[in-house]
Short mmCIF file of C-alpha atoms and ligand atoms in Angstrom, two decimals:
data_model
loop_
_atom_site.label_atom_id
_atom_site.label_comp_id
_atom_site.label_asym_id
_atom_site.label_seq_id
_atom_site.Cartn_x
_atom_site.Cartn_y
_atom_site.Cartn_z
CA MET A 1 0.00 0.00 0.00
CA THR A 2 1.35 3.43 -0.89
CA ALA A 3 0.42 6.52 1.11
CA ILE A 4 -1.45 9.27 -0.75
CA PRO A 5 0.87 12.29 -0.93
CA PRO A 6 -0.51 15.44 0.74
CA GLU A 7 -2.20 17.94 -1.54
CA MET A 8 -0.35 21.28 -1.96
CA VAL A 9 -2.41 24.33 -0.94
CA GLU A 10 -1.60 27.94 -0.13
CA THR A 11 -2.80 28.31 3.47
CA LEU A 12 -3.82 26.19 6.46
CA LEU A 13 -5.49 27.99 9.38
CA HIS A 14 -5.70 25.84 12.51
CA ALA A 15 -8.02 27.42 15.08
CA ARG A 16 -9.30 26.62 18.56
CA TRP A 17 -12.82 27.28 17.25
CA VAL A 18 -14.38 27.78 13.81
CA LEU A 19 -17.83 29.24 13.31
CA GLY A 20 -19.11 26.84 10.67
CA ALA A 21 -22.11 27.12 8.41
CA ASP A 22 -24.53 24.67 9.97
CA ASP A 23 -27.00 26.15 12.44
CA ASP A 24 -27.18 23.11 14.71
CA GLN A 25 -23.44 22.68 15.01
CA ALA A 26 -22.39 26.25 14.59
CA LEU A 27 -19.17 26.02 16.52
CA LEU A 28 -16.49 23.50 15.56
CA GLU A 29 -13.53 22.88 17.90
CA ASP A 30 -9.92 22.39 16.80
CA HIS A 31 -10.66 22.64 13.13
CA CYS A 32 -8.63 23.76 10.15
CA LEU A 33 -9.73 26.03 7.36
CA VAL A 34 -7.94 25.31 4.08
CA LEU A 35 -7.49 28.20 1.64
CA ASP A 36 -6.27 28.10 -1.93
CA LYS A 37 -6.44 30.62 -4.79
CA GLY A 38 -8.63 32.96 -2.74
CA ARG A 39 -11.22 30.30 -1.87
CA ILE A 40 -12.13 28.01 1.00
CA VAL A 41 -11.31 24.52 -0.25
CA ASP A 42 -11.90 22.51 2.93
CA LEU A 43 -12.90 22.69 6.59
CA LEU A 44 -11.90 19.64 8.62
CA PRO A 45 -10.56 18.56 12.03
CA SER A 46 -6.99 19.83 12.51
CA SER A 47 -5.77 16.29 13.24
CA GLU A 48 -6.77 15.18 9.72
CA ALA A 49 -5.65 18.34 7.92
CA SER A 50 -1.93 17.84 8.50
CA GLU A 51 -2.03 14.44 6.80
CA ARG A 52 -4.13 15.51 3.89
CA TYR A 53 -2.60 18.91 3.05
CA SER A 54 0.76 20.52 2.80
CA ALA A 55 0.78 24.33 2.71
CA GLN A 56 3.06 27.27 1.93
CA THR A 57 1.66 29.09 4.99
CA CYS A 58 0.45 27.36 8.13
CA LEU A 59 -0.94 29.44 11.00
CA THR A 60 -1.97 28.11 14.40
CA LEU A 61 -4.54 30.31 16.11
CA GLY A 62 -4.73 28.55 19.47
CA GLU A 63 -6.88 31.06 21.37
CA HIS A 64 -8.96 32.28 18.46
CA VAL A 65 -12.24 31.76 16.71
CA LEU A 66 -12.24 31.86 12.92
CA MET A 67 -15.45 33.25 11.49
CA PRO A 68 -16.79 34.80 8.30
CA GLY A 69 -15.75 38.44 7.83
CA LEU A 70 -18.40 40.88 9.04
CA VAL A 71 -20.68 42.50 6.47
CA ASN A 72 -21.60 46.15 7.04
CA THR A 73 -24.81 46.46 5.04
CA HIS A 74 -25.23 50.23 5.13
CA GLY A 75 -22.97 53.23 5.33
CA HIS A 76 -21.59 56.37 3.77
CA ALA A 77 -17.87 55.64 3.99
CA ALA A 78 -16.51 59.03 2.95
CA MET A 79 -18.55 60.71 5.69
CA SER A 80 -15.82 59.47 8.04
CA LEU A 81 -14.22 62.85 7.27
CA LEU A 82 -17.30 64.47 8.91
CA ARG A 83 -17.16 62.34 12.07
CA GLY A 84 -18.13 64.55 15.00
CA ALA A 85 -18.73 67.62 12.81
CA ALA A 86 -22.35 67.95 14.03
CA ASP A 87 -23.77 65.92 16.91
CA ASP A 88 -26.76 65.87 19.25
CA LEU A 89 -29.34 66.92 16.64
CA PRO A 90 -32.50 65.29 15.23
CA LEU A 91 -32.24 63.82 11.70
CA HIS A 92 -33.85 66.63 9.71
CA THR A 93 -31.98 69.47 11.43
CA TRP A 94 -28.76 67.46 11.31
CA LEU A 95 -29.14 66.82 7.57
CA GLN A 96 -30.57 70.12 6.32
CA ASP A 97 -28.75 72.61 8.54
CA TYR A 98 -25.37 70.90 8.92
CA ILE A 99 -24.56 67.84 6.82
CA TRP A 100 -25.94 68.97 3.44
CA PRO A 101 -24.24 72.42 3.64
CA LEU A 102 -20.95 70.78 4.70
CA GLU A 103 -21.23 68.32 1.81
CA GLY A 104 -22.13 71.12 -0.62
CA ARG A 105 -18.96 72.93 0.35
CA TRP A 106 -16.46 70.08 0.69
CA VAL A 107 -17.45 66.91 -1.17
CA SER A 108 -15.18 66.25 -4.16
CA GLU A 109 -13.44 63.32 -5.83
CA GLU A 110 -10.49 63.72 -3.45
CA PHE A 111 -12.72 63.99 -0.35
CA VAL A 112 -14.43 60.70 -1.24
CA TYR A 113 -11.18 58.93 -2.07
CA HIS A 114 -9.50 59.86 1.23
CA GLY A 115 -12.68 59.52 3.34
CA THR A 116 -13.33 56.03 1.97
CA GLN A 117 -9.72 54.99 2.65
CA LEU A 118 -10.15 56.07 6.28
CA ALA A 119 -13.44 54.14 6.57
CA ILE A 120 -11.97 50.99 5.02
CA ALA A 121 -8.94 51.08 7.31
CA GLU A 122 -11.25 51.38 10.34
CA MET A 123 -13.53 48.60 9.07
CA LEU A 124 -10.73 46.15 8.30
CA ARG A 125 -9.15 46.78 11.69
CA SER A 126 -12.45 45.86 13.36
CA GLY A 127 -13.20 42.72 11.32
CA THR A 128 -15.41 43.96 8.47
CA THR A 129 -14.54 42.45 5.09
CA CYS A 130 -17.45 43.74 2.99
CA PHE A 131 -19.54 46.90 3.06
CA ALA A 132 -22.46 48.43 1.19
CA ASP A 133 -22.04 52.13 0.60
CA MET A 134 -24.18 55.02 -0.62
CA TYR A 135 -22.26 58.19 -1.42
CA PHE A 136 -21.33 60.69 -4.12
CA PHE A 137 -18.38 59.86 -6.41
CA PRO A 138 -18.73 56.08 -6.03
CA ASN A 139 -16.08 55.89 -8.78
CA GLN A 140 -13.53 57.21 -6.24
CA ALA A 141 -14.85 55.02 -3.43
CA ALA A 142 -14.55 51.97 -5.72
CA ARG A 143 -11.00 53.00 -6.59
CA ALA A 144 -10.08 53.19 -2.87
CA ALA A 145 -11.66 49.79 -2.11
CA SER A 146 -10.10 48.11 -5.11
CA GLU A 147 -6.60 49.44 -4.29
CA ILE A 148 -6.82 48.25 -0.67
CA GLY A 149 -8.36 44.89 -1.62
CA MET A 150 -11.63 45.41 0.28
CA ARG A 151 -14.92 43.89 -0.89
CA ALA A 152 -17.70 46.46 -1.40
CA GLN A 153 -20.97 47.18 -3.11
CA PHE A 154 -21.60 50.78 -4.12
CA ALA A 155 -25.21 51.96 -4.21
CA SER A 156 -24.63 54.83 -6.59
CA PRO A 157 -26.76 57.75 -5.36
CA ILE A 158 -29.91 58.96 -7.11
CA ILE A 159 -31.63 62.11 -5.90
CA ASP A 160 -33.89 64.77 -7.47
CA PHE A 161 -31.59 67.73 -6.87
CA PRO A 162 -28.15 68.65 -8.24
CA THR A 163 -24.97 67.80 -6.30
CA ALA A 164 -21.27 67.73 -7.14
CA TRP A 165 -21.86 64.19 -8.55
CA GLY A 166 -24.68 65.02 -10.97
CA GLN A 167 -27.37 67.41 -12.11
CA ASN A 168 -30.55 65.32 -12.11
CA ALA A 169 -31.98 61.82 -11.74
CA THR A 170 -31.32 60.94 -15.40
CA GLU A 171 -27.63 61.71 -15.02
CA TYR A 172 -27.36 59.84 -11.69
CA ILE A 173 -29.00 56.76 -13.22
CA ARG A 174 -26.75 56.86 -16.28
CA LYS A 175 -23.65 57.12 -14.07
CA THR A 176 -24.85 54.09 -12.10
CA THR A 177 -25.30 51.89 -15.16
CA ASP A 178 -21.95 53.09 -16.59
CA LEU A 179 -20.10 52.15 -13.39
CA ASN A 180 -21.95 48.84 -13.19
CA ASP A 181 -20.75 48.07 -16.74
CA GLN A 182 -17.21 49.15 -15.95
CA TYR A 183 -16.94 46.88 -12.86
CA THR A 184 -19.01 44.00 -14.13
CA ASN A 185 -16.20 41.42 -13.92
CA HIS A 186 -14.39 42.84 -10.89
CA PRO A 187 -13.83 40.14 -8.23
CA LEU A 188 -14.48 42.45 -5.25
CA ILE A 189 -16.50 45.47 -6.38
CA SER A 190 -20.17 45.51 -7.37
CA PHE A 191 -22.80 48.18 -7.88
CA ALA A 192 -26.41 48.81 -6.88
CA PHE A 193 -28.94 51.60 -7.39
CA GLY A 194 -29.02 54.01 -4.45
CA PRO A 195 -32.17 56.15 -4.60
CA HIS A 196 -31.59 58.24 -1.47
CA ALA A 197 -35.07 58.09 0.14
CA PRO A 198 -38.76 58.23 -0.83
CA TYR A 199 -38.89 61.96 0.02
CA THR A 200 -35.93 62.92 -2.19
CA VAL A 201 -36.69 60.90 -5.36
CA SER A 202 -39.83 61.35 -7.47
CA ASN A 203 -41.94 58.66 -9.14
CA ALA A 204 -40.53 58.63 -12.69
CA PRO A 205 -36.88 57.90 -11.72
CA LEU A 206 -38.03 55.32 -9.15
CA GLU A 207 -39.99 53.42 -11.80
CA ARG A 208 -36.97 53.51 -14.07
CA VAL A 209 -34.73 52.21 -11.27
CA ALA A 210 -37.15 49.31 -10.59
CA MET A 211 -37.07 48.34 -14.27
CA LEU A 212 -33.28 48.65 -14.70
CA ALA A 213 -32.52 46.83 -11.43
CA GLU A 214 -34.44 43.83 -12.68
CA GLU A 215 -32.82 43.99 -16.10
CA LEU A 216 -29.29 44.22 -14.68
CA ASP A 217 -30.04 41.97 -11.69
CA ILE A 218 -28.57 44.36 -9.10
CA PRO A 219 -29.95 45.56 -5.73
CA ILE A 220 -31.84 48.75 -4.91
CA HIS A 221 -30.51 50.25 -1.70
CA MET A 222 -32.67 52.99 -0.12
CA HIS A 223 -33.36 54.75 3.19
CA VAL A 224 -36.99 53.81 3.94
CA HIS A 225 -39.21 54.80 6.90
CA GLU A 226 -36.33 56.27 8.88
CA THR A 227 -38.43 58.55 11.12
CA ALA A 228 -42.05 59.19 12.10
CA GLN A 229 -41.81 62.59 10.42
CA GLU A 230 -41.02 60.94 7.07
CA ILE A 231 -44.33 59.07 7.32
CA SER A 232 -46.43 62.07 8.40
CA ASP A 233 -44.90 64.32 5.71
CA ALA A 234 -45.64 61.69 3.04
CA LEU A 235 -49.23 61.25 4.23
CA LYS A 236 -49.71 65.02 4.01
CA ALA A 237 -48.05 65.27 0.59
CA ASP A 238 -49.70 62.35 -1.24
CA GLY A 239 -51.98 60.46 1.13
CA ARG A 240 -49.82 57.32 1.18
CA ARG A 241 -47.17 55.92 3.49
CA PRO A 242 -43.81 55.77 1.60
CA LEU A 243 -43.64 51.96 1.53
CA GLN A 244 -47.09 51.78 -0.06
CA ARG A 245 -45.93 54.23 -2.73
CA LEU A 246 -42.75 52.18 -3.35
CA ALA A 247 -44.83 49.00 -3.65
CA GLU A 248 -47.14 50.65 -6.19
CA LEU A 249 -44.10 51.80 -8.19
CA GLY A 250 -42.78 48.21 -8.33
CA LEU A 251 -39.76 48.66 -6.06
CA VAL A 252 -40.61 46.12 -3.37
CA SER A 253 -38.87 42.90 -4.44
CA PRO A 254 -36.02 40.58 -3.32
CA ARG A 255 -33.69 43.25 -4.74
CA LEU A 256 -34.84 45.96 -2.31
CA VAL A 257 -32.77 46.74 0.77
CA CYS A 258 -34.75 49.05 3.09
CA VAL A 259 -32.34 50.94 5.30
CA HIS A 260 -33.59 51.78 8.85
CA ALA A 261 -37.30 50.81 8.69
CA THR A 262 -38.04 52.12 12.18
CA GLN A 263 -41.73 52.75 11.42
CA LEU A 264 -43.52 49.60 10.25
CA LEU A 265 -47.15 48.53 10.49
CA ASP A 266 -47.88 44.81 10.72
CA GLU A 267 -49.19 44.81 7.14
CA GLU A 268 -45.94 46.44 5.95
CA ILE A 269 -43.91 43.70 7.64
CA ALA A 270 -46.12 41.16 5.84
CA LEU A 271 -45.57 43.01 2.53
CA LEU A 272 -41.76 42.93 2.96
CA ALA A 273 -41.88 39.21 3.85
CA GLU A 274 -44.13 38.35 0.92
CA HIS A 275 -41.86 40.11 -1.59
CA GLY A 276 -38.58 38.90 -0.05
CA ALA A 277 -37.15 42.38 0.61
CA SER A 278 -34.29 42.88 3.11
CA ILE A 279 -33.77 45.34 5.94
CA ALA A 280 -30.47 47.08 6.72
CA HIS A 281 -30.91 47.74 10.42
CA CYS A 282 -28.68 50.56 11.79
CA PRO A 283 -29.41 50.62 15.54
CA GLU A 284 -26.69 53.01 16.71
CA SER A 285 -27.49 55.67 14.12
CA ASN A 286 -31.22 55.34 14.92
CA LEU A 287 -30.48 55.72 18.62
CA LYS A 288 -28.18 58.71 18.16
CA LEU A 289 -30.58 60.61 15.89
CA ALA A 290 -33.57 59.47 18.03
CA SER A 291 -35.16 58.19 14.83
CA GLY A 292 -37.11 55.27 16.32
CA PHE A 293 -36.74 51.51 16.76
CA CYS A 294 -36.70 48.84 14.08
CA PRO A 295 -38.97 45.93 15.13
CA VAL A 296 -36.26 43.30 14.55
CA ALA A 297 -37.88 40.36 16.40
CA LYS A 298 -41.22 40.89 14.60
CA LEU A 299 -39.47 41.10 11.21
CA GLN A 300 -37.52 37.91 11.86
CA GLN A 301 -40.64 36.07 13.01
CA ALA A 302 -42.29 37.10 9.75
CA GLY A 303 -39.31 35.70 7.81
CA VAL A 304 -37.83 39.01 6.62
CA ASN A 305 -34.04 39.01 6.07
CA VAL A 306 -32.61 41.54 8.56
CA ALA A 307 -28.98 42.59 8.07
CA LEU A 308 -26.90 45.08 10.04
CA GLY A 309 -25.18 48.36 9.19
CA THR A 310 -23.37 51.17 10.96
CA ASP A 311 -24.62 54.01 8.75
CA GLY A 312 -22.07 56.82 8.22
CA ALA A 313 -19.53 57.81 10.87
CA ALA A 314 -21.21 61.24 11.13
CA SER A 315 -24.24 59.64 12.82
CA ASN A 316 -22.83 56.66 14.74
CA ASN A 317 -19.91 57.74 15.23
CA ASP A 318 -17.77 54.67 14.48
CA LEU A 319 -17.82 51.80 11.98
CA ASP A 320 -17.32 49.01 14.52
CA MET A 321 -19.56 46.07 13.61
CA PHE A 322 -18.83 44.17 16.85
CA GLY A 323 -20.17 47.18 18.77
CA GLU A 324 -23.12 47.42 16.37
CA MET A 325 -23.90 43.73 16.80
CA ARG A 326 -24.01 44.04 20.58
CA THR A 327 -26.24 47.12 20.40
CA ALA A 328 -28.55 45.29 17.95
CA ALA A 329 -28.80 42.24 20.22
CA GLN A 330 -29.58 44.33 23.28
CA LEU A 331 -31.97 46.72 21.54
CA ALA A 332 -33.97 43.91 19.91
CA LYS A 333 -34.64 42.49 23.37
CA ALA A 334 -35.68 45.87 24.76
CA VAL A 335 -37.97 46.64 21.80
CA ALA A 336 -39.58 43.18 21.90
CA GLY A 337 -39.84 43.25 25.73
CA ASP A 338 -38.35 39.77 25.58
CA ALA A 339 -34.84 38.83 26.73
CA SER A 340 -34.87 35.77 24.47
CA ALA A 341 -35.32 37.87 21.30
CA LEU A 342 -32.32 37.84 18.92
CA PRO A 343 -30.06 35.27 20.67
CA ALA A 344 -26.31 35.39 20.07
CA LEU A 345 -26.16 33.09 17.04
CA GLN A 346 -28.93 35.02 15.29
CA ALA A 347 -27.08 38.29 15.94
CA LEU A 348 -23.96 36.74 14.39
CA ARG A 349 -25.93 35.58 11.35
CA MET A 350 -27.39 39.07 10.97
CA THR A 351 -23.85 40.44 10.82
CA THR A 352 -22.59 37.85 8.30
CA ILE A 353 -24.83 35.75 6.03
CA ASN A 354 -27.90 38.02 6.24
CA GLY A 355 -25.80 40.95 5.06
CA ALA A 356 -24.43 38.87 2.20
CA ARG A 357 -27.99 37.86 1.25
CA ALA A 358 -29.22 41.48 1.26
CA MET A 359 -26.42 42.38 -1.16
CA GLY A 360 -27.05 39.36 -3.38
CA LEU A 361 -23.60 37.97 -2.48
CA ASP A 362 -24.59 34.96 -0.35
CA ASN A 363 -23.25 32.45 -2.88
CA GLU A 364 -19.84 34.09 -2.54
CA ILE A 365 -19.47 35.22 1.10
CA GLY A 366 -21.20 35.28 4.52
CA SER A 367 -20.26 31.81 5.81
CA LEU A 368 -17.21 29.56 5.94
CA GLU A 369 -18.17 26.94 3.39
CA THR A 370 -16.17 25.05 0.80
CA GLY A 371 -16.25 26.86 -2.53
CA LYS A 372 -16.93 30.32 -1.11
CA SER A 373 -14.46 33.20 -1.20
CA ALA A 374 -11.94 33.19 1.66
CA ASP A 375 -13.33 36.28 3.45
CA VAL A 376 -12.34 35.28 6.97
CA ILE A 377 -11.45 36.88 10.30
CA ALA A 378 -9.69 35.59 13.42
CA VAL A 379 -10.78 36.90 16.83
CA ARG A 380 -8.74 36.32 20.00
CA LEU A 381 -10.79 35.05 22.92
CA ASP A 382 -8.05 35.21 25.56
CA SER A 383 -8.29 38.90 26.47
CA LEU A 384 -9.42 39.76 30.03
CA ASN A 385 -12.90 40.81 28.92
CA ALA A 386 -13.37 37.39 27.29
CA LEU A 387 -12.39 35.25 30.30
CA PRO A 388 -13.54 32.72 31.35
CA CYS A 389 -14.88 31.42 28.08
CA TYR A 390 -17.82 29.06 28.69
CA ASN A 391 -19.54 29.95 25.44
CA PRO A 392 -17.52 31.52 22.61
CA LEU A 393 -20.68 32.48 20.66
CA SER A 394 -22.02 34.46 23.57
CA GLN A 395 -18.57 36.02 24.03
CA LEU A 396 -18.44 37.19 20.41
CA VAL A 397 -21.73 39.07 20.73
CA TYR A 398 -21.83 40.29 24.33
CA SER A 399 -18.24 40.99 25.35
CA THR A 400 -15.93 41.13 22.34
CA GLN A 401 -14.12 44.37 21.56
CA SER A 402 -13.01 44.95 18.01
CA ASN A 403 -9.32 45.17 19.00
CA GLN A 404 -9.52 41.40 19.59
CA VAL A 405 -9.66 40.95 15.80
CA SER A 406 -6.14 39.78 14.97
CA HIS A 407 -6.26 38.66 11.31
CA VAL A 408 -8.43 39.51 8.30
CA TRP A 409 -8.43 37.89 4.87
CA VAL A 410 -10.43 39.12 1.88
CA ALA A 411 -10.54 36.70 -1.04
CA GLY A 412 -7.64 34.86 0.59
CA LYS A 413 -5.42 37.95 0.85
CA LEU A 414 -4.14 38.77 4.33
CA LEU A 415 -5.15 42.42 4.92
CA LEU A 416 -4.72 42.47 8.72
CA ASP A 417 -1.72 40.55 10.02
CA ASP A 418 -1.66 40.23 13.83
CA GLY A 419 -3.32 43.63 14.18
CA GLU A 420 -1.34 45.40 11.44
CA LEU A 421 -2.96 46.59 8.21
CA THR A 422 -0.97 45.27 5.26
CA SER A 423 -2.39 47.27 2.34
CA VAL A 424 -2.96 50.75 3.81
CA ASP A 425 -0.19 53.33 4.24
CA LEU A 426 -1.39 54.65 7.61
CA GLY A 427 1.15 57.46 7.85
CA ARG A 428 0.05 58.90 4.53
CA LEU A 429 -3.62 58.42 5.33
CA ARG A 430 -3.27 60.22 8.67
CA GLY A 431 -1.62 63.13 6.85
CA HIS A 432 -4.52 63.46 4.40
CA VAL A 433 -7.12 63.26 7.18
CA GLN A 434 -5.30 65.97 9.13
CA GLN A 435 -5.36 68.26 6.10
CA TRP A 436 -9.13 67.74 5.69
CA GLN A 437 -9.67 68.44 9.37
CA GLN A 438 -7.83 71.77 9.11
CA ARG A 439 -9.90 72.78 6.07
CA ILE A 440 -13.31 71.71 7.45
CA GLN A 441 -12.85 72.74 11.09
CA PRO A 442 -14.16 76.34 10.74
CA ASP A 443 -17.47 75.01 9.30
CA THR A 444 -18.18 72.52 12.09
CA ARG A 445 -20.75 72.94 14.85
CA ARG A 446 -19.18 73.97 18.15
ZN1 LIG B 1 -27.69 56.19 5.71
#
């Protein structure tokens, strides 16, 4: 009998725990994740892996859990340059009196390029490997993500009024389809339509977006039912709640990602479930702007896919998905009046596979399964705040701090190596951010 020679692969990751794909056996102990050519090619007990595979790189993560990279399903990355520029204000005052004037004055190609770099560096450092973004100059944001090696989906903005990025809805839509064409075969970057909100986009462009989204098979990413005022203004203006209007215009479908959704009637939850739409829940932004509470437990009971996002750094004020996950888990319990609502594993799914599903990327990312892209993070569970460790899943949701993230891979590329970013020049980035701060400072609210 001759022994079968070990198969050559690029990377073996031996970990104390691996968060696998199966719901009943979510946590595997002493397993090895096998990576090759940017993909997960196997997940098996460590004891078997050494016999079966031989690798160029072999890493033993003895106190860590390996899990899918976190998916931040909603944000405005470049707004990181406006972090802390206007706080402690309700949404409409915050937007109309502070954020929109600041954006009118400062947003440019360079602002978006540097602001997105800052956001990506912060996200990678805290375990996020994929984000959905809605902001002006998505061409520059895509350039930043592509250079760093980050996975992202850009919901190219569509709005009725002129901005530095375009003059009118027709031009915004054309720019979206052009960028979608340009990036159609990119391994990490994809595009979506980003109509800003029901109150800023009129019927004709929304109907066109619904039609084109189906034709191109890309998502529609939109702020929907963010505040009670949005609903009362809409009722006054056209007698309908915004979601009813969107449904009548043909926008409610599996492609729709409703961001926020803090104001939902039971029949609206049923409508979203029936049409397979997703929610991008942004609890910290909703709390900070006192916008309202998304009924997460009710949505999940109805079968609606609920994903998680930070929103922009100007209304959060960080892009830390571990923090967001803990807030979401706690808030869902408070809103439902039920401590068993949104248990730890469901909160983890919301931050991984549900986000991937909302973005139409669940065949590629969101879980550690053979054949999927190697978008993986390692989290240390031996820090003081994680001891003792009776239940690693509970630890990940209720006590993990993002500085416990030690390693991050996107499509098999190591982008965070033992806490150090490998593809961002931090010195240069800090210099650019400092220059922006000096320029913008006189316009901020003090
Ligand atoms: Zn937003």
